[in-house]
XYZ file of C-alpha atoms in Angstrom:
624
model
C 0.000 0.000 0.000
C 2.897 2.439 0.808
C 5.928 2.773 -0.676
C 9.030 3.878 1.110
C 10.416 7.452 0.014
C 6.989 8.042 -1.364
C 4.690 11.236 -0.525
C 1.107 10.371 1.484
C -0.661 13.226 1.702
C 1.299 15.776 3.177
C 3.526 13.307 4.582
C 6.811 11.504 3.037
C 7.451 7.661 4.189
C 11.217 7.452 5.478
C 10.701 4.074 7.110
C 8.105 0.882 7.366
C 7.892 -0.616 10.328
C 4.968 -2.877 10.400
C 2.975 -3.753 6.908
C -0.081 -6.037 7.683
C -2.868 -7.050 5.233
C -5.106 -4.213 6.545
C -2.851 -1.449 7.767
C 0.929 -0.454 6.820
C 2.278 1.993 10.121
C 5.648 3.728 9.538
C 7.978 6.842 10.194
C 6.924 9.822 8.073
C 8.171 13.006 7.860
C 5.716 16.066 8.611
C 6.841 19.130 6.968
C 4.900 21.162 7.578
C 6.105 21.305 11.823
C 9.792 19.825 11.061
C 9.204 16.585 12.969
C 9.253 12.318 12.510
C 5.915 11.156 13.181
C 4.726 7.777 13.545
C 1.713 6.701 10.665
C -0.499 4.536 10.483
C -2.331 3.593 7.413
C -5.372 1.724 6.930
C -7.203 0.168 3.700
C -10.569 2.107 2.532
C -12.299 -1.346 2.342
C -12.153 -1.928 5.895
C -15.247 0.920 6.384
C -17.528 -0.932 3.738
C -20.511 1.041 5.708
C -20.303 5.132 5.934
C -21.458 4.537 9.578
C -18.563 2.927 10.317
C -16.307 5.539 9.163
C -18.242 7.812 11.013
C -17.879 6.013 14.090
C -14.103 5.734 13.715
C -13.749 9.469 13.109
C -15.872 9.949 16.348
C -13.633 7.826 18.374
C -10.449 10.004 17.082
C -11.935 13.099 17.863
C -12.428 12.005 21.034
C -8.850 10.437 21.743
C -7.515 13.819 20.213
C -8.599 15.371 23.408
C -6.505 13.641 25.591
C -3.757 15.414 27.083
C -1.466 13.558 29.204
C 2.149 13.169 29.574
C 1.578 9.189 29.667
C -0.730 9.207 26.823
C 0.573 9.467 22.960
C -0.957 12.731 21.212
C -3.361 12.260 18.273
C -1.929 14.821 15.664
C -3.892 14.324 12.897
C -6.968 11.994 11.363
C -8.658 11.726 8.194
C -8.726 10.002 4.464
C -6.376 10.766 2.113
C -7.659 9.007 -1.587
C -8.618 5.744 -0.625
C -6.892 5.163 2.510
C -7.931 6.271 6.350
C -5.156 7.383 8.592
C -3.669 8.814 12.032
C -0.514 9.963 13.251
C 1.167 10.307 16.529
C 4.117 11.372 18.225
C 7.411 9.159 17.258
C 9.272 7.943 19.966
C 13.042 6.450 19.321
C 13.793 4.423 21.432
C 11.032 1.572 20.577
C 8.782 0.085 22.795
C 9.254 -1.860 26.211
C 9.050 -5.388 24.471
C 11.991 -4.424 22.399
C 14.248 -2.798 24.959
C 13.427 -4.670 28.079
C 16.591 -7.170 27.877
C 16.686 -7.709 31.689
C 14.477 -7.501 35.075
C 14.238 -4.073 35.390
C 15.437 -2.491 38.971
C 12.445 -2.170 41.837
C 12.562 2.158 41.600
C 11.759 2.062 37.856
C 9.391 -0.774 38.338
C 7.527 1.256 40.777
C 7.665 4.618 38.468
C 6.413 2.712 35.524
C 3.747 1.392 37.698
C 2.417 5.010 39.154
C 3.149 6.581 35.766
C 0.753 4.004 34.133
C -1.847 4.001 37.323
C -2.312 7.869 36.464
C -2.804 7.950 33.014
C -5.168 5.278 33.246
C -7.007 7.566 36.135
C -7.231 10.475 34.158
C -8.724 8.435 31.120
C -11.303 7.162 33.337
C -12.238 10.453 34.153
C -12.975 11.203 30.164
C -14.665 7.989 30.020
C -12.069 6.254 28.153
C -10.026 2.915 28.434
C -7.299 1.562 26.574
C -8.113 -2.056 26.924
C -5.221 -4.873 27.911
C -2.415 -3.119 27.998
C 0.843 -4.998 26.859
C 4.753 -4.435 26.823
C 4.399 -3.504 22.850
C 2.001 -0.610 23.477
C 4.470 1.060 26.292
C 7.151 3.151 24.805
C 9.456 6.446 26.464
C 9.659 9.347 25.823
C 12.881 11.811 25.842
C 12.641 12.359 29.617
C 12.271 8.369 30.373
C 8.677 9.026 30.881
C 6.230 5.860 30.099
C 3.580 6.324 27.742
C 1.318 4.584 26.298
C 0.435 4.917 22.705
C -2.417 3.884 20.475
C -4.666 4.495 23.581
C -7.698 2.684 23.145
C -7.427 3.072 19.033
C -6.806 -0.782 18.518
C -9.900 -2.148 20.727
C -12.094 0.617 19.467
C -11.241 0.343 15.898
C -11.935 -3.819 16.478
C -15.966 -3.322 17.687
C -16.405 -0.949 15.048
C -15.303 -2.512 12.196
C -15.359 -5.954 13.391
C -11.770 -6.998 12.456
C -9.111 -8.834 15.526
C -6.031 -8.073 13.041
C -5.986 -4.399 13.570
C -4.108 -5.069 16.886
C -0.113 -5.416 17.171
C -1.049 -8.009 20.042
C -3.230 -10.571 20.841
C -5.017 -9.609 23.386
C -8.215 -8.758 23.993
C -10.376 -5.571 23.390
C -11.931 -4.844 26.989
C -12.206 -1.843 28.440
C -12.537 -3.216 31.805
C -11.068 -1.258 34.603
C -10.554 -5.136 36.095
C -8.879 -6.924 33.307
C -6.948 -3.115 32.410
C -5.739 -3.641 35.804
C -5.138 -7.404 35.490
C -2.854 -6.374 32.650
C -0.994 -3.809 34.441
C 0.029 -6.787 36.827
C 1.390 -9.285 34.708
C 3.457 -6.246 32.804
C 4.656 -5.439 36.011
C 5.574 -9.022 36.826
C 7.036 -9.978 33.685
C 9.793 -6.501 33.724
C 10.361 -7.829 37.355
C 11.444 -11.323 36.567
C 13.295 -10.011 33.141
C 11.285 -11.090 29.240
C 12.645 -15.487 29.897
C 9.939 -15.622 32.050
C 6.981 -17.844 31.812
C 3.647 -16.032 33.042
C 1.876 -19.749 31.863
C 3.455 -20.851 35.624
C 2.174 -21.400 38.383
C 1.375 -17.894 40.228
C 2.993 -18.513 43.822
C 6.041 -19.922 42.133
C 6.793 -16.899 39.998
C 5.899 -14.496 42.862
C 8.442 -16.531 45.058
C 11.519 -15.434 43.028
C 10.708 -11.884 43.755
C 12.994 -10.822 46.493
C 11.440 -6.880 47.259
C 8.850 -8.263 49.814
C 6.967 -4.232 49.451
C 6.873 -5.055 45.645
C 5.681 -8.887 46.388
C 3.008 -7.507 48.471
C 2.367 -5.186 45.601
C 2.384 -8.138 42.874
C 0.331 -9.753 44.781
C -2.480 -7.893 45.194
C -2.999 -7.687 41.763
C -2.042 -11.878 40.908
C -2.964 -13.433 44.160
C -6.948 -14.773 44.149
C -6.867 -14.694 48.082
C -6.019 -11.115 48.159
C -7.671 -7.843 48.406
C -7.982 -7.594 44.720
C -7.508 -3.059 42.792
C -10.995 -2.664 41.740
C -9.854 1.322 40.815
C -6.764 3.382 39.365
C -7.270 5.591 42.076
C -7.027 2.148 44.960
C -3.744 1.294 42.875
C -2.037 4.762 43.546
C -2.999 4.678 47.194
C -1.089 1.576 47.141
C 1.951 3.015 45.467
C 1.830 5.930 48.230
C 3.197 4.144 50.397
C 6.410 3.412 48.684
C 8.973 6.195 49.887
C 10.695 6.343 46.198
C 7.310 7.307 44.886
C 6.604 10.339 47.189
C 7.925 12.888 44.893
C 6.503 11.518 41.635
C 3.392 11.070 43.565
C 3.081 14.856 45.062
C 3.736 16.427 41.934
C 7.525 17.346 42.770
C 10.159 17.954 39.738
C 11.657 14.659 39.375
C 13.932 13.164 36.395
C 12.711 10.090 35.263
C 14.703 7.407 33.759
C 14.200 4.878 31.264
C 15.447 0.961 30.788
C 18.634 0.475 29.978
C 19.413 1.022 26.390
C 17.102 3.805 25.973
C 18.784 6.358 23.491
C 17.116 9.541 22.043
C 18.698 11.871 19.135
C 20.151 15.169 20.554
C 17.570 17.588 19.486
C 14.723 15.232 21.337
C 13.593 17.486 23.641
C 13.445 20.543 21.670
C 11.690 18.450 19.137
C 9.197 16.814 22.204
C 8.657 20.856 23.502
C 7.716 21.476 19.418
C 5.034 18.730 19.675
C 3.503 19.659 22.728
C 2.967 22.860 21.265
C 1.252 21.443 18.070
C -0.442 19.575 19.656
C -2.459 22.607 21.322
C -2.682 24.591 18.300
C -4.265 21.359 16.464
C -6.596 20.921 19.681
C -8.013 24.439 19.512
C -8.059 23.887 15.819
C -9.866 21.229 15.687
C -12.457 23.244 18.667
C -12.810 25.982 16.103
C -13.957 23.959 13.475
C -16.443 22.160 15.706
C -17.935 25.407 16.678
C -17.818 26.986 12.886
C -19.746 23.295 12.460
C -22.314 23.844 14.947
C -22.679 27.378 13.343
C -23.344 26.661 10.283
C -25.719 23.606 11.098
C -27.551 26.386 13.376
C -27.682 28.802 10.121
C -28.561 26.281 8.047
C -31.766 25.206 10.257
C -32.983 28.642 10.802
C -32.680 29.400 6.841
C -35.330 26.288 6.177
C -37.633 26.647 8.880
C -37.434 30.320 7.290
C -38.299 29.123 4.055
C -40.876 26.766 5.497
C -42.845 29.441 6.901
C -42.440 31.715 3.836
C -44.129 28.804 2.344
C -46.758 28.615 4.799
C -47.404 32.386 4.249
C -47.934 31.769 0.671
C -50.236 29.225 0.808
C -53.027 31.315 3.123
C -52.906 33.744 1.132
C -53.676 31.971 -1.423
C -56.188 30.051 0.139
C -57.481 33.566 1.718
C -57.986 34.245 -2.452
C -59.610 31.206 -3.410
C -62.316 32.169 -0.183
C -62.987 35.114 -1.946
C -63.118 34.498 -5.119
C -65.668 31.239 -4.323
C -67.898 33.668 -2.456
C -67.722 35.927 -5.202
C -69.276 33.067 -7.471
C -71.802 32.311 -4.798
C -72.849 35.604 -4.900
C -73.839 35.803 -8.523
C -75.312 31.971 -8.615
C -77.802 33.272 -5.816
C -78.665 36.390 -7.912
C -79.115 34.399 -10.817
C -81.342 31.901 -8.716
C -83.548 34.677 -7.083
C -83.738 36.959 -10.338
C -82.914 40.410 -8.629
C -79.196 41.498 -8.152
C -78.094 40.444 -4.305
C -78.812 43.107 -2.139
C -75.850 43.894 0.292
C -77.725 45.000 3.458
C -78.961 40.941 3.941
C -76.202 39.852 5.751
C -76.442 42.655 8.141
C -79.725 41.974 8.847
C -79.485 38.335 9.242
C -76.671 38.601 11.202
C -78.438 41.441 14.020
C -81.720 39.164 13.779
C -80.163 35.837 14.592
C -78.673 37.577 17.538
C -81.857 39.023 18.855
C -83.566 35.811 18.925
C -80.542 34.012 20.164
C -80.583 36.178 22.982
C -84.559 35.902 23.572
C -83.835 31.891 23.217
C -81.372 31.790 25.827
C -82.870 33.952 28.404
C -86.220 32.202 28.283
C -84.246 28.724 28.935
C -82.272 30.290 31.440
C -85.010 31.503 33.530
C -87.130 28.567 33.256
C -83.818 26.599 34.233
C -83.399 28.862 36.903
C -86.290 28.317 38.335
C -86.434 24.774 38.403
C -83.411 24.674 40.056
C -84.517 27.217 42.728
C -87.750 24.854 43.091
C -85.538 21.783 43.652
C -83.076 23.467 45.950
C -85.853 25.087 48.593
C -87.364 21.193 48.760
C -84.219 19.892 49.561
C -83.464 22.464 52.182
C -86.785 21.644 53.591
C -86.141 18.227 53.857
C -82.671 19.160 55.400
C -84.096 21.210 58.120
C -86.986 18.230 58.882
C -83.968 16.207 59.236
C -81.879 18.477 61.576
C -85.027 18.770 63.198
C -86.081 15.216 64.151
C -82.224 14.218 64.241
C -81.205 12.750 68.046
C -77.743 12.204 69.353
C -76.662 8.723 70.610
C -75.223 8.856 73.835
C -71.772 7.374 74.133
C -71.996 4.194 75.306
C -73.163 3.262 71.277
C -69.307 3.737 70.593
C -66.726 1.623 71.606
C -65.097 2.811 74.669
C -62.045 3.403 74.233
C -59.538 2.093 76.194
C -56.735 3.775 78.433
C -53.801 5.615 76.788
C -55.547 5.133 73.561
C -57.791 7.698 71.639
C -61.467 7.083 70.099
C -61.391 6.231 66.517
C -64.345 7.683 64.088
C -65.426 5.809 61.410
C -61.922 4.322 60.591
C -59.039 2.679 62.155
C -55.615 0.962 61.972
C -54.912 -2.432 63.810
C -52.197 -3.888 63.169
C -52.285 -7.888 63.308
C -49.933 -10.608 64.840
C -47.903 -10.997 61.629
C -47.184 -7.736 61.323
C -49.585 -6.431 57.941
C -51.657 -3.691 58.382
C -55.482 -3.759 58.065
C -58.010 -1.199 57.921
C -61.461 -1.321 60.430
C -64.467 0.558 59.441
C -67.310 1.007 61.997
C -70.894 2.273 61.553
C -70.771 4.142 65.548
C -70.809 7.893 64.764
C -68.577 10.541 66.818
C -69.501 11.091 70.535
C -69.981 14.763 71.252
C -70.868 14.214 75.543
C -71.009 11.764 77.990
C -74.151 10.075 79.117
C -74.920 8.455 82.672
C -74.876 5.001 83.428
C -78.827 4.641 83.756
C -79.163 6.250 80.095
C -76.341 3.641 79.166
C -78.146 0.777 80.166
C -81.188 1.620 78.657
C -79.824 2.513 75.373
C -77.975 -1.018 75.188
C -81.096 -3.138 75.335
C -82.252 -1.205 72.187
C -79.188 -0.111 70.302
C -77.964 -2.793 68.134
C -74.383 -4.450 68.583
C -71.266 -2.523 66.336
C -70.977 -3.486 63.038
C -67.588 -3.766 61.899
C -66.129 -4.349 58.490
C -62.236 -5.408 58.299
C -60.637 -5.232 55.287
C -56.901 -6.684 55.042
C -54.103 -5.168 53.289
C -51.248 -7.040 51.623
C -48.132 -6.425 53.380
C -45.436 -4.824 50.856
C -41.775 -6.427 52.091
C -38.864 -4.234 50.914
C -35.984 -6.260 49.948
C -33.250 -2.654 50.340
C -33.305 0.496 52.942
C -34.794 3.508 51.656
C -31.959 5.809 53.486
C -33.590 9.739 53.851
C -37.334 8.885 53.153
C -39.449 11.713 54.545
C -41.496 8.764 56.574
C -39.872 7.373 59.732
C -37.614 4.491 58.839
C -38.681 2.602 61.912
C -42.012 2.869 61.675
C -42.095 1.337 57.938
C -39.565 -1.488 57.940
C -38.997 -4.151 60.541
C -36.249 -3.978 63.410
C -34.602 -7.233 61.749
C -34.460 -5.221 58.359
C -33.199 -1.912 59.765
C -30.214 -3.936 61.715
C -28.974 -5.252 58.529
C -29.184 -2.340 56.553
C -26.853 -0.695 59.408
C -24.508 -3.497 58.935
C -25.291 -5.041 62.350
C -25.903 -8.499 60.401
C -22.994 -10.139 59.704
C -24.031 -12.017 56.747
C -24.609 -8.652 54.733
C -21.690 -7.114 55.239
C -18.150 -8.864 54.424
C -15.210 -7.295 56.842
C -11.023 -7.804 57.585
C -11.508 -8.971 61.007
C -13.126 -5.775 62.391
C -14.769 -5.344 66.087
C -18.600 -5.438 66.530
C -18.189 -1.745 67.863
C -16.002 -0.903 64.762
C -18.409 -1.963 62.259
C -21.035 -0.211 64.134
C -19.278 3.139 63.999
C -18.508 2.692 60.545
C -22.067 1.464 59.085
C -23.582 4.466 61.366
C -21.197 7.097 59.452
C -22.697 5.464 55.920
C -25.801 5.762 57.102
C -25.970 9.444 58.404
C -24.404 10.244 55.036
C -26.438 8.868 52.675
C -29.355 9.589 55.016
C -28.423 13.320 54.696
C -28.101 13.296 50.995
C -31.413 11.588 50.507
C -32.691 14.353 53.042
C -30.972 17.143 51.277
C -29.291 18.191 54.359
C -26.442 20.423 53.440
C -25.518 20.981 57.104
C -25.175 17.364 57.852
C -23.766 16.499 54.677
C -20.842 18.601 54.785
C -20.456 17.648 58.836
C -19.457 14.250 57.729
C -16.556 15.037 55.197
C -13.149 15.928 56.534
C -11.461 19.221 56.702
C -8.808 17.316 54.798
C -11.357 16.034 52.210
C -9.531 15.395 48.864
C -11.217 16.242 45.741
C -11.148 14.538 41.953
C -7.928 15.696 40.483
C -7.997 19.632 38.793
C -10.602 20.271 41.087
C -10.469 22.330 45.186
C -12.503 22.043 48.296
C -14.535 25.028 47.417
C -15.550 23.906 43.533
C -16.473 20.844 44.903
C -18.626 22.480 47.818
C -20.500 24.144 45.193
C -20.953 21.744 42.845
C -22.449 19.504 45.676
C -24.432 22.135 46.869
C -26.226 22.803 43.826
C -26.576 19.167 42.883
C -28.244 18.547 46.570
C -30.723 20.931 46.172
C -31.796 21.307 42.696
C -33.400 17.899 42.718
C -37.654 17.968 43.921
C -36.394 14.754 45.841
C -33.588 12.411 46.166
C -33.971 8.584 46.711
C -30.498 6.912 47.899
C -29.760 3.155 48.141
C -26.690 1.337 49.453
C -25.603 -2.219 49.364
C -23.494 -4.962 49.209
C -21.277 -2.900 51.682
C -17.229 -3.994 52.487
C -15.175 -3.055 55.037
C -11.873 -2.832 55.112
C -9.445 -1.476 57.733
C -5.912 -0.093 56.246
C -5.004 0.795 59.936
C -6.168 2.629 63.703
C -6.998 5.559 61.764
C -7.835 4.447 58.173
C -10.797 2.503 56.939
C -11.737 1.975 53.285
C -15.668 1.187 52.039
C -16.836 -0.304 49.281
C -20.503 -0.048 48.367
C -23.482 -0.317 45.711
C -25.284 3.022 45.363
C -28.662 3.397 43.160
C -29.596 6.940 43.164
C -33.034 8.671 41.845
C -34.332 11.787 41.777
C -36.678 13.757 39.482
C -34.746 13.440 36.475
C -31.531 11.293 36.841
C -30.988 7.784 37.916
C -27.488 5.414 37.863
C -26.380 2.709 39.719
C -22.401 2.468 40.336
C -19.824 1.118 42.503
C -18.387 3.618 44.732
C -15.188 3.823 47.256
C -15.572 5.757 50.337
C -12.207 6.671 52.817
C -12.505 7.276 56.643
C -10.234 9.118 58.218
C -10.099 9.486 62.245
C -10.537 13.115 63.744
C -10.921 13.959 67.205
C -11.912 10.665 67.787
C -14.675 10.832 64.949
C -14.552 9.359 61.545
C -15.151 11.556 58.897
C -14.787 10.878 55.072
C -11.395 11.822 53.667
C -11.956 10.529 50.189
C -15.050 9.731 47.746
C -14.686 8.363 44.160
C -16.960 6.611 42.112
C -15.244 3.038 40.819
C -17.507 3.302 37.637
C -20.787 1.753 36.150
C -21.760 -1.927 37.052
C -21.151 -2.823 33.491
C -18.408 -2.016 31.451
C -17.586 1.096 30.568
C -18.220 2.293 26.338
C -15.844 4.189 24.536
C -12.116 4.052 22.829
């Protein structure tokens, strides 16, 4: 398909490095910005369907926005003639799979790891995954940073167009923050024990010749099936926090990174990697401007036809407003040709002031002979009323039931509740006592008054299988004591802990509860009271931004529903406790159901939440 020392587009070919039946990638020169980028080209026949070309050119534009030191730049996109096409940023010194000769050393084991861990965070954030990652897709760039490139364009380009060749490795597709994770740990594990070893073995063995027992630990949290398995990017870098040759990378310090041995980049790299960072804005706000002069012109484009439409609209009445006319013209002549005298035009009028006059006469005669059949018909019935009110006698009390001590009189309906706990409703026929009566009137009025009739009509209990946490009704006076206990956590079989105390769990399950009791309450006073001074928003974002955008999304809402289950407990230490949980939240016009991770942190002998961050969907998450 491409020839080398040939020109593509604006590009010339200097050197092939992969030609495959469907796509030829290579190093092209960009002259336009003086740099060696990396191309990739792909055969026309591939998007057989124009919606599949369209949904490839919607995934690019939305990889283009990425901007991350650990994630290749998009430069460019399109179809040039009868081939589709990308290029990227070209790195020199090839990917990990080709340099990594020998187990790396444990500091550049742990960078790669955090570099990785928070490029794979911010992704998440853009709702983006790069599938399985492997040592092929992992290359450096001229300050030893890792980065990965082709982010997500292999598995996304394999669901759209259906093909598993388009990928330089075998792996699969997923975007899975599990299996993206899974991944991470056997790259990790295969640069520790050098590229001769053999991940097909047996798990404990391999982990066995890894002398670093921190980095075992490590390893084995994401290997191990006993373990306490990363379910998040964000869980991973809390991990790496607590390696001491991390704590500069980690806090944002200035620090030098260094590549694998054998890395080697051309002299002018880094004013060439400063040149491409720059491009690479200009071609993002470029490629902004154009979506906006897009959306402008659709916008234009819409109000000039629904311009035109009503232009159209106008024409029409009036020339149905000239057909009316002219028809009534015609009309007017047929009837003077009928009648034999020209059509005099004073008729109308006259027809017009007469049909009014005995309209008028018509209705007032029916409303006044209406009138006064109603007035007849109301004066009998407030006869009869007052014969009624009249003749009407008070039963003493003693006809009701007495009611017994501590508890009020009912009237004509009440609430038992039965042994199995439904609800019924009792209707009686007694009417309300107004006074007292003696006991002599009382026992006269019993041989006469017939006994209570009463009419009980059961209701069908309504079991609720979760805890509706901030309903305006009383908890406790809706759901069953057994029901409320394990919704607090206080049965053991519904929530899964690391050997925690009975009072520990209690404590912990009560904090959950006030907080998601708050939110569904809309309390911004005792929502706020639970988070810690300390409280650590998502990344780019500070305590006060993230007090307002809770604030607002607290109260906008009519009304809130919140749901939590499946609750784990985990304590990290005396101070420390981590919280898994499944949240369904409603309101009055959104509704999701995620998996969320929730920190404690001890203060002043209180726990209070230090961290918050959604783990993502309960299914996979769509996208590149």
């Amino acid at each position: 398909m491409i020839e080398l020392g040939r020109q593509f587009g604006l590009y010339v070919i200097k050197e092939i490095i992969a030609d495959r039946d469907n796509y030829v990638c290579c190093k092209a020169e960009d002259p336009f910005f003086t740099r060696e980028v990396a191309l990739k080209v792909f055969s026309v026949a591939l998007f057989d369907q124009e919606e599949k070309l369209s949904r490839v050119e919607k995934l690019m534009e939305k990889l283009a926005v990425l901007d991350h030191p650990s994630i290749a730049p998009i430069y460019d996109s399109g179809l040039e003639g009868d081939y589709y096409y990308y290029t990227t940023a070209y790195y020199y010194g090839g990917c990990l799979a080709t340099q990594l000769s020998e187990p790396m050393p444990v500091a550049q084991i742990l960078r790669l790891a955090a570099e990785l861990a928070q490029a794979l965070d911010y992704a998440l954030e853009q709702e983006l995954g790069p599938g399985k990652l492997s040592a092929d897709k992992i290359y450096f760039d001229t300050e030893g940073r890792a980065v990965i490139r082709d982010f997500g364009i292999a598995g996304g380009f394999e669901k759209i167009i259906g093909s598993t060749e388009l990928s330089s490795s075998k792996q699969g597709s997923s975007n899975s923050v599990v299996e993206t994770l899974r991944s991470v740990g056997e790259l990790l594990l295969r640069v520790t024990l050098g590229p001769a070893a053999n991940l097909n073995e047996r798990i404990d063995d391999l982990l066995a010749r890894v002398e670093d027992r921190q980095l075992k630990k490590l390893l084995g949290r994401f290997m191990l099936p006993g373990e306490w398995r990363f379910s998040s990017y964000t869980e991973l870098l809390e991990e790496l926090a607590g390696f001491s040759q991390l704590a500069p990378l980690l806090n944002g310090d200035s620090v030098q990174a260094q590549g694998v041995a054998g890395f080697s980049v051309p002299a002018n790299a880094a004013e060439l990697a400063t040149d491409e960072q720059a491009v690479a804005k200009i071609r993002r706000l470029v490629a902004e401007k154009n979506n906006l002069q897009q959306n402008l012109d659709k916008a234009v484009y819409d109000r000039n036809v629904a311009e035109n439409k009503a232009s159209e609209k106008d024409r029409e009445l009036a020339t149905a407003q000239a057909l009316t006319a002219k028809i009534q013209e015609e009309a007017n002549v047929a009837w003077e040709l009928v009648a034999g005298h020209r059509y005099e035009r004073w008729r109308p009028v006259a027809w017009t002031v007469g049909g009014f006059v005995i309209g008028f006469l018509l209705s007032g005669s029916y409303g006044y002979y209406y009138s006064e059949q109603t007035r007849d018909e109301l004066l009998a019935k407030l006869k009869a009323n007052e014969e009624l009110i009249k003749t009407a006698t008070w039963r003493p009390a003693e006809s009701a039931p007495v009611a017994q001590a501590g508890q009020p009189a009912t009237g004509a309906a009440e609430l038992q509740a039965g042994q199995n706990g439904t609800v019924a409703v009792v209707e009686t026929t007694a009417p309300l006592v107004t006074e007292p009566a003696s006991a002599l009137e009382a026992e006269q009025k019993a041989a006469v008054t017939p006994p209570l009739e009463v009419a009980v009509t059961p209701v069908k209990e309504i079991s609720r299988q979760w805890w509706p946490a901030g309903n305006e009704f009383s908890a406790t006076a809706a759901i069953p004591l057994e029901q409320i206990k394990a919704a607090l956590g206080l049965d053991s079989s519904s929530v899964e802990d690391d050997g925690l105390t009975e009072v520990l769990r209690q404590e912990v399950m009560a904090v959950v509860g006030s907080w998601a009791d708050s939110w569904s309450k809309q309390d911004l006073g005792q929502y706020f009271a639970l988070y810690s001074k300390d409280y650590q928003p998502e990344l780019g974002r500070s305590q006060e931004q993230w007090r307002d955008l809770r604030r607002e999304r607290l109260t906008r809402p009519k009304y809130i529903e919140l749901n939590i289950d499946n609750v784990r407990i985990r304590k990290i230490d005396d101070n420390r406790i981590q919280v898994k949980l499944q949240q369904s939240y409603r309101s009055d016009y959104y509704q999701d159901r995620i998996l969320k991770s929730i920190n404690l942190i001890k203060e002043n002998g209180r726990w209070r939440i230090l961290m918050e961050r959604s783990l993502g969907m309960l299914d996979d998450i769509v996208g590149g």
